[in-house]
Coordinates of C-alpha atoms and ligand atoms in Angstrom, one line a residue:
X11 CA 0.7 -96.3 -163.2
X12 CA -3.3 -96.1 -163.1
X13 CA -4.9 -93.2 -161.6
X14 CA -6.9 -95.7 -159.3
X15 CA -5.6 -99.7 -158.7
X16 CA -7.3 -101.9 -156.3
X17 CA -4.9 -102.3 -153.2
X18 CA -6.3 -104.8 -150.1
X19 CA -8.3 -102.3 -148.7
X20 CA -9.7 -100.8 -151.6
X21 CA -9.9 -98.7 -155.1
X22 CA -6.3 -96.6 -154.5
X23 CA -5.5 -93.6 -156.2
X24 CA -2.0 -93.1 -155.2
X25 CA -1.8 -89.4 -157.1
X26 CA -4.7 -88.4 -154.5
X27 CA -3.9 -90.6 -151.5
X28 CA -7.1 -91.8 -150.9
X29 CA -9.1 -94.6 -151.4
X30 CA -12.5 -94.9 -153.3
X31 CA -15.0 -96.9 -151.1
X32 CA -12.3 -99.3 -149.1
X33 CA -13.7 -102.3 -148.1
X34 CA -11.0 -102.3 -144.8
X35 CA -9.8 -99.3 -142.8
X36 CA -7.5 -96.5 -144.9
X37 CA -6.4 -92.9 -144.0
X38 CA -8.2 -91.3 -146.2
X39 CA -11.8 -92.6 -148.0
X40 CA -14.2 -90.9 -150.7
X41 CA -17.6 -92.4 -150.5
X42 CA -19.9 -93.2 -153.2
X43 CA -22.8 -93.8 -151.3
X44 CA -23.8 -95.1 -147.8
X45 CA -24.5 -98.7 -148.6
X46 CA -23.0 -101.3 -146.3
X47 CA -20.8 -103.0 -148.9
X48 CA -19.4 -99.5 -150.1
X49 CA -19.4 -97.7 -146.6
X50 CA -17.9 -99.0 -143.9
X51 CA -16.9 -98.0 -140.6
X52 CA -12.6 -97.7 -139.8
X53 CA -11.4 -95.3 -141.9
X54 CA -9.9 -91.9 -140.7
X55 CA -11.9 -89.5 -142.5
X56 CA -14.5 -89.6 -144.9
X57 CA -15.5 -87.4 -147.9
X58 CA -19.1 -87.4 -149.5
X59 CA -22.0 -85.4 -150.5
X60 CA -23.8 -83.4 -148.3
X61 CA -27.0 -85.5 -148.5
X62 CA -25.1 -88.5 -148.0
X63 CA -23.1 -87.3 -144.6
X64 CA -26.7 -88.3 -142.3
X65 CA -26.9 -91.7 -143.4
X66 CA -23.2 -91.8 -143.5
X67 CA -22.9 -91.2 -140.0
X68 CA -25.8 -93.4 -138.8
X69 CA -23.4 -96.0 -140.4
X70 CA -20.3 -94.8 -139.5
X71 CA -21.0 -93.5 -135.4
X72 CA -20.7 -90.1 -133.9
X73 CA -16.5 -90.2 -133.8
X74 CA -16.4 -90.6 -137.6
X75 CA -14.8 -87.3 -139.5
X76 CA -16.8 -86.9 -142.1
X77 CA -16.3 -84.2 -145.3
X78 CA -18.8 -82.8 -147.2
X79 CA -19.1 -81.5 -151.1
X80 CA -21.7 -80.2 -152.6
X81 CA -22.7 -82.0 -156.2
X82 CA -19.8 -80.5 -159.0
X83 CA -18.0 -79.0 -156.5
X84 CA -13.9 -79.4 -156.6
X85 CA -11.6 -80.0 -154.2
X86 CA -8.0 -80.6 -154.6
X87 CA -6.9 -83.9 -153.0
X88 CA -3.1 -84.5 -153.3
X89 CA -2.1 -84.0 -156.9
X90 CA -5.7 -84.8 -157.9
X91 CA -9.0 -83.0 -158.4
X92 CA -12.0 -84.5 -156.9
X93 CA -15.6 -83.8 -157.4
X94 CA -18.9 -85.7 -156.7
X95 CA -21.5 -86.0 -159.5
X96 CA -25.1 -87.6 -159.0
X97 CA -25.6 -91.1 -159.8
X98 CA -29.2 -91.7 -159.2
X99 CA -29.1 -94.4 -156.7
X100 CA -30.1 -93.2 -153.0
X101 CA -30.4 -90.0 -151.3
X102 CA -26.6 -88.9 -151.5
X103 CA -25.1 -91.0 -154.0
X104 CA -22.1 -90.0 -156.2
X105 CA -20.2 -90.8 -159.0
X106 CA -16.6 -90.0 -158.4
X107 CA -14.7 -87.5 -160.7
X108 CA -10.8 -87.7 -160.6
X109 CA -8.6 -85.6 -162.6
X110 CA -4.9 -85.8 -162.4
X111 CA -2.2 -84.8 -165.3
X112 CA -5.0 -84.2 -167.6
X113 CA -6.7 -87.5 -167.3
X114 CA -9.9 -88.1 -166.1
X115 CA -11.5 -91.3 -164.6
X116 CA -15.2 -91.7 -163.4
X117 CA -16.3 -93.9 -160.5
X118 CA -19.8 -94.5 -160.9
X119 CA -20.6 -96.4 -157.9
X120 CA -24.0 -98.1 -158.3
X121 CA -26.3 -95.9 -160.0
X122 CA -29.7 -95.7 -162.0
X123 CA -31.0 -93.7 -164.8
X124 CA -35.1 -94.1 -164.2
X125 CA -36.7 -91.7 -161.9
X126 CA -36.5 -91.8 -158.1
X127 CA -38.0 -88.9 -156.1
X128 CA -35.8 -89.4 -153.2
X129 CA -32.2 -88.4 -155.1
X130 CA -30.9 -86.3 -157.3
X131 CA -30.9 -87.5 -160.9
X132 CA -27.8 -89.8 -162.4
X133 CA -25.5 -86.8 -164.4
X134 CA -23.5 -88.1 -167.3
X135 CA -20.1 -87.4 -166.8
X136 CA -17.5 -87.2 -169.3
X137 CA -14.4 -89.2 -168.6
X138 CA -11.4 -90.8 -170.2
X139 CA -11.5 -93.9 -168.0
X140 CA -15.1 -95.6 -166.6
X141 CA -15.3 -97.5 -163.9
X142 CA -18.7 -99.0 -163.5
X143 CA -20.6 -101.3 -161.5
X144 CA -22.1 -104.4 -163.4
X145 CA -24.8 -105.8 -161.0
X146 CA -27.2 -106.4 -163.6
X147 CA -25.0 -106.0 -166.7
X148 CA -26.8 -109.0 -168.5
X149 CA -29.6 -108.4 -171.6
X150 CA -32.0 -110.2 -169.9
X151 CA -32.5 -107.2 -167.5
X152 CA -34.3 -104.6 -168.6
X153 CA -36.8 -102.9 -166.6
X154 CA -40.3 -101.9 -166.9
X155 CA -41.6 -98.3 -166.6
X156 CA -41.3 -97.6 -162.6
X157 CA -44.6 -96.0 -162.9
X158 CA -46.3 -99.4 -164.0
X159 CA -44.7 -101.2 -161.4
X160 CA -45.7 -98.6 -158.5
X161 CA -49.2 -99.4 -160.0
X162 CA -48.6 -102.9 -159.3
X163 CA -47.7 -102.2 -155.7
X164 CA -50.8 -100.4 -155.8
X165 CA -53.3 -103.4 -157.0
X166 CA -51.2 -105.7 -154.4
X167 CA -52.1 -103.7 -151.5
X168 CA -55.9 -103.1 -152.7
X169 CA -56.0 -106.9 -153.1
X170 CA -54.7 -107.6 -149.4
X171 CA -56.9 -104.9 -148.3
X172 CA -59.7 -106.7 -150.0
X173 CA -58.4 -109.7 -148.3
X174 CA -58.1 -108.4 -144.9
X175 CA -54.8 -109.6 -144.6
X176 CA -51.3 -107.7 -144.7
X177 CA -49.4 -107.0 -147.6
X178 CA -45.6 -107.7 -146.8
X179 CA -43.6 -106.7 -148.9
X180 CA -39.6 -107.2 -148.9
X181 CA -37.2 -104.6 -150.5
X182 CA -34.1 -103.0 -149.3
X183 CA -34.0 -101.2 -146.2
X184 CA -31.9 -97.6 -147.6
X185 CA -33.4 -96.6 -150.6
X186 CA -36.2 -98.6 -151.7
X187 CA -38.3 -98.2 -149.0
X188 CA -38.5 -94.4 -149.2
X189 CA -38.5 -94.6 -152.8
X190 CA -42.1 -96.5 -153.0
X191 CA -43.1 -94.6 -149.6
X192 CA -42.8 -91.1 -152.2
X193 CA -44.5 -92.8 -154.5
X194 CA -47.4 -93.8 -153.1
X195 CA -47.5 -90.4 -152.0
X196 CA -47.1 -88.8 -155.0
X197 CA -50.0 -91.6 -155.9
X198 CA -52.4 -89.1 -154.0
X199 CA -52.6 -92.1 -151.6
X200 CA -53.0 -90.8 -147.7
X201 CA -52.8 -93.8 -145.5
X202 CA -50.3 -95.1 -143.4
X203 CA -47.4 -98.0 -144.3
X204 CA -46.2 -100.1 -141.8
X205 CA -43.0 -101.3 -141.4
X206 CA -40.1 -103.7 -140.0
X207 CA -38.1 -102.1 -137.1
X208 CA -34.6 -101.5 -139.5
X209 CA -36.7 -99.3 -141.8
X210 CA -37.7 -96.7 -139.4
X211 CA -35.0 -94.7 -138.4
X212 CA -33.5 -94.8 -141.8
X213 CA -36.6 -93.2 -143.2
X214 CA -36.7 -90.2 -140.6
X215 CA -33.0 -89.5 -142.5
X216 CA -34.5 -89.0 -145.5
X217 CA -37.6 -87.6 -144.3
X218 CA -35.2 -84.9 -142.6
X219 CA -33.1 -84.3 -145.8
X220 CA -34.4 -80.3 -147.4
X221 CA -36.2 -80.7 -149.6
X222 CA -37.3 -83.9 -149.6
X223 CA -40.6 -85.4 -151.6
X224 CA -43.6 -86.0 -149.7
X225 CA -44.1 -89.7 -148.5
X226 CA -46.2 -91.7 -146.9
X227 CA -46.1 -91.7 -142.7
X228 CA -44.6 -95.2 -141.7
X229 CA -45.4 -96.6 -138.6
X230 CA -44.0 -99.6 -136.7
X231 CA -45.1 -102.9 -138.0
X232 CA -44.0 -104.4 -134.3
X233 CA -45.7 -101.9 -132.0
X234 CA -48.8 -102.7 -134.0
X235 CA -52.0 -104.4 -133.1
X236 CA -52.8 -107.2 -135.3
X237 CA -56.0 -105.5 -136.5
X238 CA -53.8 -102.7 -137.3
X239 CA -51.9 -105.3 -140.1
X240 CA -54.8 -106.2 -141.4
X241 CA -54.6 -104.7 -144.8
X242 CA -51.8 -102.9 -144.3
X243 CA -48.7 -102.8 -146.8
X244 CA -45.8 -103.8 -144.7
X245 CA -42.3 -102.9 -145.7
X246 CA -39.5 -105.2 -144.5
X247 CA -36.3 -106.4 -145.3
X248 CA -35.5 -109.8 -146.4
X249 CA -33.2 -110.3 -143.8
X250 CA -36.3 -110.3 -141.1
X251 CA -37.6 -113.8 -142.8
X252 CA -36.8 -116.9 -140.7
X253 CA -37.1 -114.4 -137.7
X254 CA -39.9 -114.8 -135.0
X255 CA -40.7 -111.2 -136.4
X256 CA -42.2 -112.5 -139.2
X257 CA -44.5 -115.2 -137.8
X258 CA -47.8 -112.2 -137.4
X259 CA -47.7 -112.8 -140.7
X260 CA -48.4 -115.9 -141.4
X261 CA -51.8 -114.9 -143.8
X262 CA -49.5 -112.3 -145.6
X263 CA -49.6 -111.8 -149.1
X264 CA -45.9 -111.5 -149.8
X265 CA -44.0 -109.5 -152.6
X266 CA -40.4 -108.3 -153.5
X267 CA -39.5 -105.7 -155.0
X268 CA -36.4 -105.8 -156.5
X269 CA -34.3 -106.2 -160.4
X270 CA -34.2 -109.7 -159.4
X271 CA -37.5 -110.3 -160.1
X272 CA -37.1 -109.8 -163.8
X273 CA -36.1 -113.6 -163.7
X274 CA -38.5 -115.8 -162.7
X275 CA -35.8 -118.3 -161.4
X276 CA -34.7 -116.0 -158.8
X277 CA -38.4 -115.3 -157.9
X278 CA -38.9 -119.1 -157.3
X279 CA -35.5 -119.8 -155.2
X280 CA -36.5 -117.2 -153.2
X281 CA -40.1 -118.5 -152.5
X282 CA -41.2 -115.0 -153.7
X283 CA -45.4 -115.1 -154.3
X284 CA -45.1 -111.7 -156.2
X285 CA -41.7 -110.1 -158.0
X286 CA -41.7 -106.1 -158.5
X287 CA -39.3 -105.2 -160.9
X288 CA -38.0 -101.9 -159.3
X289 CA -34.5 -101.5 -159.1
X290 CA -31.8 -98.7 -158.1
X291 CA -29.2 -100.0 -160.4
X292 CA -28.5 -99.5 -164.0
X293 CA -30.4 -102.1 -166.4
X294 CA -28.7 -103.6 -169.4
X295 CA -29.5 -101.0 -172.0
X296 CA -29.2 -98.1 -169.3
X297 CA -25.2 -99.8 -168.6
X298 CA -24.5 -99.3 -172.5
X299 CA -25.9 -95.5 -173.0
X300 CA -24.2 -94.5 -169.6
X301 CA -20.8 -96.0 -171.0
X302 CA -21.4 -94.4 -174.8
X303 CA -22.4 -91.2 -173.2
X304 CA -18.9 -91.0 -170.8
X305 CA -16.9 -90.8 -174.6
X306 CA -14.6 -93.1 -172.0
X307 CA -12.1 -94.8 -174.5
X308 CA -11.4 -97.1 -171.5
X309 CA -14.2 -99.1 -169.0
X310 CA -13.4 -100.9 -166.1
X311 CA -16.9 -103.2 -165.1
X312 CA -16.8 -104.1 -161.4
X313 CA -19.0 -106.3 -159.0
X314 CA -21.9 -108.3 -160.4
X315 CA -21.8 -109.6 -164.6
X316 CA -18.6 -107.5 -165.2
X317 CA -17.1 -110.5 -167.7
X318 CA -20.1 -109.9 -169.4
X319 CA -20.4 -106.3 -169.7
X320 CA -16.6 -106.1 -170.3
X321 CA -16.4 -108.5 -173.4
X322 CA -19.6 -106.9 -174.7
X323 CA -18.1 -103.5 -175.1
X324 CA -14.9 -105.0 -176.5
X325 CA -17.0 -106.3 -179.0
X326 CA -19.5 -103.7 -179.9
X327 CA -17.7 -100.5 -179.2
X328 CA -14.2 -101.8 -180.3
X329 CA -13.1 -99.9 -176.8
X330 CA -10.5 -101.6 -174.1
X331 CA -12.9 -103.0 -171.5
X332 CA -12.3 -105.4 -168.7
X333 CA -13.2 -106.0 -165.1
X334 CA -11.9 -104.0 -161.9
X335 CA -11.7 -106.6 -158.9
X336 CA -13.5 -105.2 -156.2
X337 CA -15.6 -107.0 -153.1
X338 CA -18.8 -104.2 -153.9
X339 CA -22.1 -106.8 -153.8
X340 CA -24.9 -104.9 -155.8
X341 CA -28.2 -105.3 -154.4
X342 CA -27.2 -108.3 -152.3
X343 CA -24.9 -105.5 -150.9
X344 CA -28.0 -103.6 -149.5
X345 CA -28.6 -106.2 -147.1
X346 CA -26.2 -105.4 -144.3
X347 CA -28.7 -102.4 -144.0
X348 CA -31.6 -104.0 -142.7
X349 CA -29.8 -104.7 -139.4
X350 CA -31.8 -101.9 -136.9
Ligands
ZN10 ZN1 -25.8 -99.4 -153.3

């Protein structure tokens, strides 16, 4: 029998009794990170990073039980060992290490491998058995030195400021927010960012987390006056479009900022003016040296391109690969986060 199978409710290792990021309400739950499509509210108790456990149980409520473990430390869960590595994604986000009767699996969760200065750095760990998520697992994505795209963001608010009219830009409300917020700030830049109402609170978590990186302050976009906006870069999610929130804007330049916009297909079904590549998942090339550097012998691709990333390493690497059926979303998975 596997060490993890999906069941209804989730990724089940029955040698542990728990289950890895259940999508419905189990005993027992190991978190990879706080994410509305990996995290969600139900289960009995919950065990994650110590970073994660804040956002976790603005998530979760005040009744959740909630374990912590410190990144690499072990804790015997059934007839498993368990441990929490960092994947790179947002502020308390793990990859999952399982060892039971000498075999070890990895559940990376999603993950990146470019610089953020809000989390912990992805850790390469070595495994018998991968499981990784796929949402961009296609060679088309590949993305562009962060640092160039933050200078981007830079010319797009200087150009609205210019203008005299907001910049708005869309991106995901846990995690790519603070991300650009640190650095603009680590830009040298000293003015305020506005933002949509789901973004605040969010940010105080990570503004409380020790630590932290310096970013930028954020004040409400809604409690603003409309001088206030005018050249202003707004943050908000993408949910808040079609809402009467969004109407002040109406003179906005708009931007996204997400992998999506590597393709220029998804920029124009989206009615996107401007695309930021800047993404907290792996890209194609950062997929492959994550799995050759796990010396797995066994991958598992889940959620997003996984057929494609599967059959790819079957090919290539000669390794058995093939797809884990789970209900995780990627990016689009972020989206349940921009609620307030
Ligand atoms: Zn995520």
């Amino acid at each position: 029998m596997a060490l993890l199978e999906p069941d209804d409710r989730g990724l089940w290792c029955a040698a542990g009794g728990f289950h890895v990021d259940p999508w419905a309400p189990v005993p027992r739950a190991v978190l990879t990170h706080g994410h509305g499509d990996h995290a969600r509210p139900g289960s009995g108790s919950y065990l994650s990073v110590i970073e994660g456990a804040p956002i976790l149980r603005r998530r979760l409520g005040d009744d959740a039980t909630i374990q912590t473990l410190a990144y690499g430390e072990r804790l015997r869960i059934g007839d498993t060992t368990v441990s929490l590595h960092p994947a790179g994604h947002v502020l308390g986000s793990a990859q999952i290490r399982i060892e039971h009767a000498g075999e070890i699996w990895v559940v990376t969760g999603d993950y990146k491998r470019d610089r953020d200065p809000t989390c912990a750095p992805f850790e390469p760990v070595r495994c018998d058995v991968l499981v990784t998520e796929a949402t961009f697992a296609l060679p088309i994505y590949r993305w562009p030195d962060p640092a160039q795209v933050i200078d981007d963001i830079v010319a797009f608010w200087d150009e609205a400021r210019d203008a005299g009219v907001p910049a708005l830009l869309f991106c995901y409300a846990l995690g790519k927010a603070q991300r650009i917020l640190a650095e603009l700030a680590a830009r040298g830049i000293d003015r305020p960012v506005h933002a949509h109402g789901a973004m605040m609170g969010i940010t105080d978590v990570y503004r409380a987390s020790p630590g932290m990186a310096p970013m930028l302050e954020l004040r409400s976009a809604t409690d603003a006056k409309k001088k206030d906006l005018e050249g202003a870069l707004v943050l908000s999610p993408l949910s808040a479009r079609g809402t009467s929130w969004i109407r002040r804007f109406s003179k906005a330049r708009s931007g996204f900022a997400s992998g999506w916009m590597q393709v220029r297909g998804d920029r124009r079904r989206r009615a996107i003016a401007r695309g930021f590549v800047l993404s907290d998942h792996a890209d194609w090339p950062a997929l492959l040296r994550t799995i050759d550097e796990s010396g797995a012998s066994r991958v598992l691709a889940t959620h997003g391109f996984a057929d494609a990333l599967a059959r790819y390493v079957r090919e290539t690497r000669g390794i058995d690969a093939g797809v884990l059926a789970t209900r995780y979303e990627g990016e689009a998975g972020a989206e349940p986060d921009e609620a307030p």
